[in-house]
Amino acid sequence: MSVPHLTTALTGPLLDLERKILAAQPEIEHWFRNQWQEHTPPFYGSVDLRNAGYKLAPVDMNLFPGGFNNLNPEFHPLAVQATMIALEGYCPDARRVLLIPENHTRNTFYLQNVAELAKILRQAGLVVRLGSMNPEITESTTLDLPDGGQLTLEPIVRMGKRVGIAGFDPCVVLLNNDLSAGIPAILQDIEQTLLPPLNAGWAVRRKTQHFTAYDKVVEKFAALVDIDPWVINPYFEHVDGLDFHSRAGEDKLAATVDTMIEKIRIKYEQHGINQVPFVIVKANAGTYGMGIMSVKSGEELLGLNRKQRNKMSVIKEGMEVHDVIVQEGVPTFEQINAAVAEPVVYMLDRFVIGGFYRVHTGRGIDENLNAPGAHFVPLAFASPLSTPDCDGSPDCEANRFYSYGVVARLALLAGSLELE
């Protein structure tokens, strides 16, 4: 089982980087096998990639991926197989799984994702029930889904050192809830296998920790493939002590942005890149595209109006933002039907199981696409084979996707270092 062939939005000559990755395919796969003997991959994950032509880099890694409903149904067998392999590693005799989704029950697209995830688990031979931590769910509650299906949520109960549902005692508890609001008491010190672990949630995890781990992974990988680490790694800095309402820390943030813009400009000169550098400032924890700005100079952060400050100061679950990651902006030159697109690659255990394009008609190549108005286009199989086409022309779609799968797995490996 290996990386599925996908179509990408890109056509045209393969980049120097992609050619190098393809040429080193046997070494790369051998290297990954060794890494996975030393490190346990997260149960699942999704990685947002940006392909700028001169650079292919992850800009975010989610350890509680939603969006399984956006994957191409043809990937389903891969996902089922990967689930079986993952559970053999964690809990060989697993039979019953409690899947805990996010608390928001009104987002039907999210619920469709939960249904898809439950289906994958069931087809891997498990009994699956959905346990909710939402205080409003006090009894078995059935919700209708956009595709005509239904989902039944039941309240979670704690029994000694175990959690479950009345009459259902699971061996494995799988979180599809990123714990933005904090670690709930009901999940602390349980004896069951809990995936991902509590320290993977945004109550504990920070994006800067992830990219620090990613730096280490890339250093080794770049030496293996003989590339400049920068072509797969965005610069980043951590800025804390911020308060967007009272403007505390604003000067420090602006200075950090200017220093990074200068650093990127020097790299662009070295590589002969004719682009205007930009950076993304985003909350150091959390998801859903909240608390994000794209800026081309520190000055843009000094005069934020109230609306912009409000937007930056609060993320999911109303959590206040006091520290941010300042990340090198990677423009995307991928487009679908003239709209800007970025690939999101999904993994289960150590396997790529598919992905989709996040497409936004109202955003530019240097903007965050994870925003209201985005839609999703599944990445399709380009061919039924499951390895890169080493005899095909370098820019055949399968080969182009191979490098996406490699960079996504590097981010996944960084995720496993973080969790350790």
Coordinates of C-alpha atoms in Angstrom, one line a residue:
M1 CA 0.0 0.0 0.0
S2 CA 1.5 3.3 -0.9
V3 CA 0.6 6.8 -2.3
P4 CA -2.4 6.8 -4.5
H5 CA -2.1 8.5 -7.9
L6 CA -4.0 11.7 -8.0
T7 CA -4.7 14.4 -10.5
T8 CA -3.4 17.8 -9.5
A9 CA -4.5 21.2 -10.8
L10 CA -1.0 21.7 -12.1
T11 CA 0.1 20.8 -15.5
G12 CA 3.3 21.8 -17.2
P13 CA 6.9 20.9 -16.7
L14 CA 7.9 19.4 -13.4
L15 CA 10.0 21.6 -11.2
D16 CA 13.6 20.9 -10.3
L17 CA 12.6 20.0 -6.8
E18 CA 10.0 17.5 -7.9
R19 CA 12.5 15.9 -10.3
K20 CA 15.0 15.5 -7.5
I21 CA 12.4 13.9 -5.2
L22 CA 11.4 11.5 -7.9
A23 CA 14.9 10.5 -8.7
A24 CA 15.5 9.7 -5.0
Q25 CA 12.3 7.7 -4.6
P26 CA 13.9 4.4 -3.4
E27 CA 16.1 6.3 -0.9
I28 CA 13.1 8.3 0.3
E29 CA 10.9 5.4 0.9
H30 CA 13.7 3.5 2.7
W31 CA 14.3 6.6 4.9
F32 CA 10.6 6.8 5.8
R33 CA 10.4 3.1 6.7
N34 CA 13.3 3.7 9.1
Q35 CA 11.7 6.8 10.6
W36 CA 8.5 4.9 11.2
Q37 CA 10.4 2.2 13.1
E38 CA 11.7 4.9 15.5
H39 CA 8.6 7.1 15.7
T40 CA 4.9 6.3 15.9
P41 CA 2.8 8.2 13.4
P42 CA -0.2 10.1 14.6
F43 CA -3.4 8.1 14.1
Y44 CA -4.5 10.6 11.4
G45 CA -3.7 14.0 10.1
S46 CA -4.2 16.4 7.2
V47 CA -1.6 18.8 5.8
D48 CA -2.3 22.1 3.9
L49 CA 0.3 22.5 1.2
R50 CA 1.2 25.4 -1.0
N51 CA 3.0 25.0 -4.3
A52 CA 4.7 28.2 -5.5
G53 CA 6.7 26.6 -8.3
Y54 CA 10.0 27.4 -6.7
K55 CA 8.8 26.1 -3.3
L56 CA 6.5 23.3 -2.1
A57 CA 5.8 23.6 1.6
P58 CA 3.3 22.7 4.3
V59 CA 1.7 25.7 5.9
D60 CA -0.4 23.9 8.5
M61 CA -0.8 20.4 10.0
N62 CA -4.1 19.3 11.6
L63 CA -4.1 16.3 14.0
F64 CA -7.9 16.2 14.2
P65 CA -8.8 16.3 10.5
G66 CA -12.4 17.1 9.5
G67 CA -13.2 16.9 5.8
F68 CA -13.2 13.1 5.3
N69 CA -16.4 13.8 3.3
N70 CA -14.4 15.8 0.8
L71 CA -12.2 12.8 -0.2
N72 CA -12.8 10.9 -3.4
P73 CA -14.8 7.8 -2.6
E74 CA -12.3 5.8 -4.6
F75 CA -9.9 6.3 -1.7
H76 CA -12.1 4.5 0.7
P77 CA -10.4 1.0 0.5
L78 CA -7.0 2.7 1.2
A79 CA -8.5 4.4 4.3
V80 CA -10.0 1.2 5.6
Q81 CA -6.7 -0.7 5.1
A82 CA -4.7 2.0 6.8
T83 CA -7.1 2.0 9.8
M84 CA -6.6 -1.7 10.3
I85 CA -2.8 -1.3 10.2
A86 CA -3.0 1.7 12.6
L87 CA -5.1 -0.2 15.1
E88 CA -2.9 -3.2 15.1
G89 CA -0.1 -1.0 16.3
Y90 CA -2.1 0.7 19.0
C91 CA -4.6 -1.9 20.2
P92 CA -4.4 -5.2 18.4
D93 CA -7.6 -6.6 20.0
A94 CA -9.7 -3.4 19.3
R95 CA -13.3 -4.2 18.6
R96 CA -15.3 -1.2 19.9
V97 CA -14.5 2.4 19.2
L98 CA -16.0 5.5 20.8
L99 CA -15.7 8.4 18.3
I100 CA -16.0 11.8 19.9
P101 CA -16.8 14.6 17.5
E102 CA -16.7 18.4 17.9
N103 CA -19.5 19.9 20.0
H104 CA -21.1 21.9 17.1
T105 CA -24.1 20.0 15.9
R106 CA -25.4 22.6 13.5
N107 CA -22.5 22.4 11.0
T108 CA -23.9 19.7 8.7
F109 CA -20.8 19.5 6.5
Y110 CA -18.7 18.7 9.6
L111 CA -21.3 16.0 10.6
Q112 CA -21.0 14.5 7.1
N113 CA -17.3 14.2 7.8
V114 CA -18.0 12.3 11.1
A115 CA -20.4 9.9 9.2
E116 CA -17.6 9.2 6.7
L117 CA -15.1 8.6 9.4
A118 CA -17.5 6.3 11.2
K119 CA -18.0 4.4 8.0
I120 CA -14.3 3.9 7.5
L121 CA -14.0 2.5 11.1
R122 CA -16.9 0.2 10.6
Q123 CA -15.5 -1.2 7.4
A124 CA -12.3 -1.9 9.2
G125 CA -14.3 -4.3 11.4
L126 CA -15.1 -2.2 14.4
V127 CA -18.3 -1.4 16.3
V128 CA -18.6 2.4 16.3
R129 CA -20.7 4.6 18.5
L130 CA -20.6 8.4 18.6
G131 CA -20.1 10.0 22.1
S132 CA -20.8 13.7 22.5
M133 CA -19.3 16.0 25.1
N134 CA -21.8 18.7 24.2
P135 CA -23.8 19.5 27.4
E136 CA -26.9 19.9 25.2
I137 CA -26.8 16.2 24.2
T138 CA -28.4 14.6 27.3
E139 CA -30.0 11.6 25.5
S140 CA -29.6 9.7 22.3
T141 CA -30.1 12.3 19.5
T142 CA -30.4 11.6 15.8
L143 CA -29.4 14.3 13.3
D144 CA -30.2 14.5 9.6
L145 CA -27.3 14.8 7.1
P146 CA -27.2 16.7 3.8
D147 CA -26.8 13.4 1.9
G148 CA -30.0 12.0 3.3
G149 CA -28.2 9.9 5.9
Q150 CA -28.4 10.2 9.7
L151 CA -26.1 10.3 12.7
T152 CA -26.9 9.4 16.3
L153 CA -25.0 11.2 19.1
E154 CA -25.1 9.9 22.6
P155 CA -23.9 11.5 25.9
I156 CA -20.5 10.3 27.2
V157 CA -20.4 8.7 30.6
R158 CA -17.4 8.1 32.8
M159 CA -17.1 4.8 34.7
G160 CA -14.1 4.8 37.0
K161 CA -11.0 5.1 34.7
R162 CA -13.0 4.4 31.6
V163 CA -15.3 6.4 29.3
G164 CA -18.1 5.2 27.1
I165 CA -21.8 5.3 26.5
A166 CA -24.4 3.6 28.7
G167 CA -24.1 -0.1 27.9
F168 CA -21.1 0.4 25.6
D169 CA -17.5 0.0 26.9
P170 CA -15.0 0.8 24.1
C171 CA -11.4 -0.4 23.8
V172 CA -10.4 2.7 21.8
V173 CA -11.5 6.3 22.1
L174 CA -10.9 8.3 18.9
L175 CA -11.1 12.1 19.1
N176 CA -12.3 14.1 16.2
N177 CA -12.5 17.1 18.5
D178 CA -9.4 19.4 18.7
L179 CA -9.9 20.4 22.4
S180 CA -9.7 24.1 21.6
A181 CA -11.7 24.9 24.7
G182 CA -9.3 23.0 27.0
I183 CA -8.9 19.4 28.2
P184 CA -12.2 18.1 29.6
A185 CA -12.1 16.4 33.0
I186 CA -14.1 13.5 31.6
L187 CA -11.1 12.4 29.4
Q188 CA -8.3 12.9 31.9
D189 CA -6.5 9.8 33.2
I190 CA -8.5 7.2 31.4
E191 CA -7.0 3.7 30.9
Q192 CA -8.3 3.2 27.4
T193 CA -6.2 3.9 24.3
L194 CA -7.0 7.6 23.5
L195 CA -6.2 8.7 19.9
P196 CA -4.8 11.3 19.3
P197 CA -3.4 11.8 22.9
L198 CA -4.6 14.8 24.9
N199 CA -1.4 16.8 24.3
A200 CA -2.3 16.8 20.5
G201 CA -5.3 19.2 21.2
W202 CA -5.0 23.0 20.8
A203 CA -5.3 23.4 24.6
V204 CA -1.6 22.2 24.7
R205 CA -0.3 22.1 21.1
R206 CA 1.3 25.1 19.3
K207 CA 2.0 25.6 15.6
T208 CA 5.5 26.9 16.4
Q209 CA 6.3 23.6 18.2
H210 CA 5.2 21.8 15.1
F211 CA 7.4 23.8 12.8
T212 CA 10.3 23.5 15.2
A213 CA 9.9 19.7 14.8
Y214 CA 9.5 20.1 11.1
D215 CA 12.8 22.0 10.9
K216 CA 14.6 19.0 12.3
V217 CA 12.9 16.6 9.9
V218 CA 13.6 18.8 6.9
E219 CA 17.3 19.1 7.8
K220 CA 17.8 15.3 7.6
F221 CA 15.6 15.0 4.5
A222 CA 17.3 17.8 2.6
A223 CA 20.7 16.2 3.1
L224 CA 19.3 12.9 1.8
V225 CA 17.8 14.4 -1.4
D226 CA 20.5 17.2 -1.7
I227 CA 18.2 20.2 -1.8
D228 CA 18.2 23.6 -0.1
P229 CA 15.9 23.0 3.0
W230 CA 14.2 26.3 2.3
V231 CA 12.4 25.0 -0.8
I232 CA 10.2 22.7 1.3
N233 CA 10.3 24.8 4.6
P234 CA 8.7 28.1 5.3
Y235 CA 10.5 30.5 7.7
F236 CA 8.7 31.1 10.9
E237 CA 9.0 33.1 14.2
H238 CA 7.1 33.0 17.4
V239 CA 5.8 36.3 18.9
D240 CA 4.0 36.2 22.3
G241 CA 2.8 38.8 24.9
L242 CA 0.3 40.2 22.4
D243 CA -3.0 41.8 23.1
F244 CA -4.7 43.0 19.9
H245 CA -7.3 45.0 21.8
S246 CA -4.9 47.1 23.8
R247 CA -2.2 47.0 21.0
A248 CA 0.4 45.5 23.5
G249 CA 3.3 43.9 21.6
E250 CA 2.3 45.5 18.3
D251 CA 5.8 47.0 17.7
K252 CA 7.5 43.7 18.4
L253 CA 5.2 41.9 16.0
A254 CA 5.8 44.5 13.2
A255 CA 9.6 44.3 13.7
T256 CA 9.5 40.5 13.5
V257 CA 7.5 40.8 10.2
D258 CA 10.0 43.2 8.7
T259 CA 13.0 41.0 9.6
M260 CA 11.3 38.0 8.0
I261 CA 10.4 39.9 4.8
E262 CA 14.0 40.9 4.5
K263 CA 15.1 37.3 5.0
I264 CA 12.7 36.1 2.3
R265 CA 13.8 38.8 -0.1
I266 CA 17.5 37.6 0.2
K267 CA 16.3 34.0 -0.5
Y268 CA 14.3 35.2 -3.5
E269 CA 17.5 37.0 -4.9
Q270 CA 19.6 33.8 -4.4
H271 CA 17.0 31.7 -6.3
G272 CA 16.2 34.4 -8.9
I273 CA 12.6 34.6 -7.9
N274 CA 10.6 37.7 -9.0
Q275 CA 7.9 37.9 -6.4
V276 CA 6.9 40.3 -3.6
P277 CA 7.6 38.6 -0.3
F278 CA 4.7 38.4 2.2
V279 CA 4.1 36.8 5.6
I280 CA 1.1 35.2 7.2
V281 CA 0.4 36.1 10.8
K282 CA -1.8 33.6 12.6
A283 CA -2.9 32.4 16.0
N284 CA -0.4 29.9 17.4
A285 CA -3.2 27.5 18.3
G286 CA -6.5 26.6 16.7
T287 CA -8.0 26.0 13.3
Y288 CA -10.9 27.0 11.1
G289 CA -8.9 29.8 9.4
M290 CA -9.6 32.2 12.3
G291 CA -7.1 34.8 13.5
I292 CA -5.1 35.0 10.2
M293 CA -3.7 37.9 8.3
S294 CA -1.6 38.2 5.2
V295 CA 0.8 41.2 5.3
K296 CA 3.7 42.6 3.1
S297 CA 5.2 44.8 5.8
G298 CA 5.3 45.3 9.5
E299 CA 3.7 48.7 9.0
E300 CA 0.4 47.1 8.1
L301 CA 0.1 45.7 11.6
L302 CA 0.7 49.1 13.4
G303 CA -2.6 50.7 12.4
L304 CA -5.1 47.9 12.5
N305 CA -8.7 49.1 12.8
R306 CA -11.0 47.8 15.4
K307 CA -12.6 45.2 13.0
Q308 CA -9.1 43.8 12.1
R309 CA -8.1 43.7 15.7
N310 CA -11.3 41.9 16.7
K311 CA -10.7 39.4 13.9
M312 CA -7.1 38.7 15.1
S313 CA -7.9 38.6 18.8
V314 CA -10.3 35.6 19.1
I315 CA -10.3 32.1 17.6
K316 CA -12.5 29.0 17.9
E317 CA -14.5 28.6 21.2
G318 CA -13.9 32.3 21.9
M319 CA -10.3 31.7 23.0
E320 CA -8.2 34.9 23.2
V321 CA -5.1 35.1 21.0
H322 CA -1.9 36.2 22.9
D323 CA 0.7 34.5 20.8
V324 CA 1.1 34.1 17.1
I325 CA 3.3 32.4 14.5
V326 CA 4.7 34.7 11.9
Q327 CA 5.2 32.4 8.8
E328 CA 6.7 33.0 5.5
G329 CA 3.9 33.3 2.9
V330 CA 4.0 30.7 0.1
P331 CA 2.0 31.9 -2.8
T332 CA 0.1 29.2 -4.6
F333 CA 0.2 29.0 -8.4
E334 CA -2.3 26.2 -8.6
Q335 CA -5.7 27.1 -10.0
I336 CA -9.0 25.2 -10.7
N337 CA -11.3 27.0 -13.2
A338 CA -9.4 30.2 -12.7
A339 CA -9.9 30.1 -8.9
V340 CA -6.9 29.9 -6.5
A341 CA -6.4 26.4 -5.1
E342 CA -4.2 24.6 -2.5
P343 CA -3.9 20.9 -2.0
V344 CA -4.8 19.3 1.4
V345 CA -3.4 15.8 1.8
Y346 CA -5.0 13.3 4.2
M347 CA -3.1 10.6 6.0
L348 CA -4.1 7.7 8.2
D349 CA -1.3 6.2 10.2
R350 CA 1.8 6.5 7.9
F351 CA -0.2 6.3 4.6
V352 CA -1.4 8.9 2.3
I353 CA -5.1 8.1 1.7
G354 CA -6.1 11.0 -0.5
G355 CA -6.9 14.7 -0.4
F356 CA -8.7 17.5 -2.0
Y357 CA -8.2 21.0 -3.3
R358 CA -9.4 23.9 -1.2
V359 CA -10.6 26.4 -3.8
H360 CA -11.6 30.0 -3.2
T361 CA -12.9 32.2 -6.0
G362 CA -12.7 35.4 -3.9
R363 CA -9.1 35.1 -2.7
G364 CA -5.7 35.9 -4.2
I365 CA -2.6 33.8 -4.6
D366 CA -1.1 35.2 -1.4
E367 CA -4.1 34.8 0.9
N368 CA -5.5 32.3 3.3
L369 CA -8.0 30.1 1.5
N370 CA -9.5 28.5 4.7
A371 CA -12.2 31.1 4.8
P372 CA -16.0 31.3 4.3
G373 CA -16.7 30.8 0.6
A374 CA -14.1 28.1 0.1
H375 CA -15.3 25.0 -1.7
F376 CA -13.6 21.6 -2.1
V377 CA -12.6 19.6 -5.2
P378 CA -11.5 16.0 -4.5
L379 CA -8.2 15.0 -5.9
A380 CA -9.0 12.2 -8.3
F381 CA -7.0 9.1 -9.1
A382 CA -4.9 9.7 -12.2
S383 CA -4.4 6.0 -12.6
P384 CA -5.0 2.9 -10.6
L385 CA -1.3 2.3 -9.8
S386 CA -0.1 3.1 -6.3
T387 CA 3.5 4.1 -6.9
P388 CA 5.0 7.0 -8.9
D389 CA 5.3 6.3 -12.6
C390 CA 9.1 6.2 -12.9
D391 CA 9.0 5.7 -16.6
G392 CA 6.4 8.4 -17.3
S393 CA 7.4 11.9 -18.1
P394 CA 8.3 13.8 -15.0
D395 CA 5.2 16.1 -15.2
C396 CA 2.7 13.3 -15.5
E397 CA 0.2 13.8 -12.8
A398 CA 1.1 10.8 -10.7
N399 CA 4.7 12.0 -10.4
R400 CA 3.6 15.5 -9.5
F401 CA 1.5 14.2 -6.7
Y402 CA 4.2 11.9 -5.4
S403 CA 6.2 15.0 -4.1
Y404 CA 3.0 16.3 -2.4
G405 CA 2.7 13.0 -0.6
V406 CA 6.4 13.1 0.4
V407 CA 6.2 16.7 1.8
A408 CA 2.9 15.8 3.6
R409 CA 4.5 12.8 5.2
L410 CA 7.4 15.0 6.4
A411 CA 4.9 17.1 8.2
L412 CA 3.3 14.0 9.6
L413 CA 6.7 12.8 10.9
A414 CA 7.1 16.3 12.5
G415 CA 3.7 15.7 14.1
S416 CA 4.9 12.4 15.7
L417 CA 8.0 14.2 17.1
E418 CA 5.7 16.8 18.6
L419 CA 3.6 14.2 20.3
E420 CA 6.6 12.5 21.8

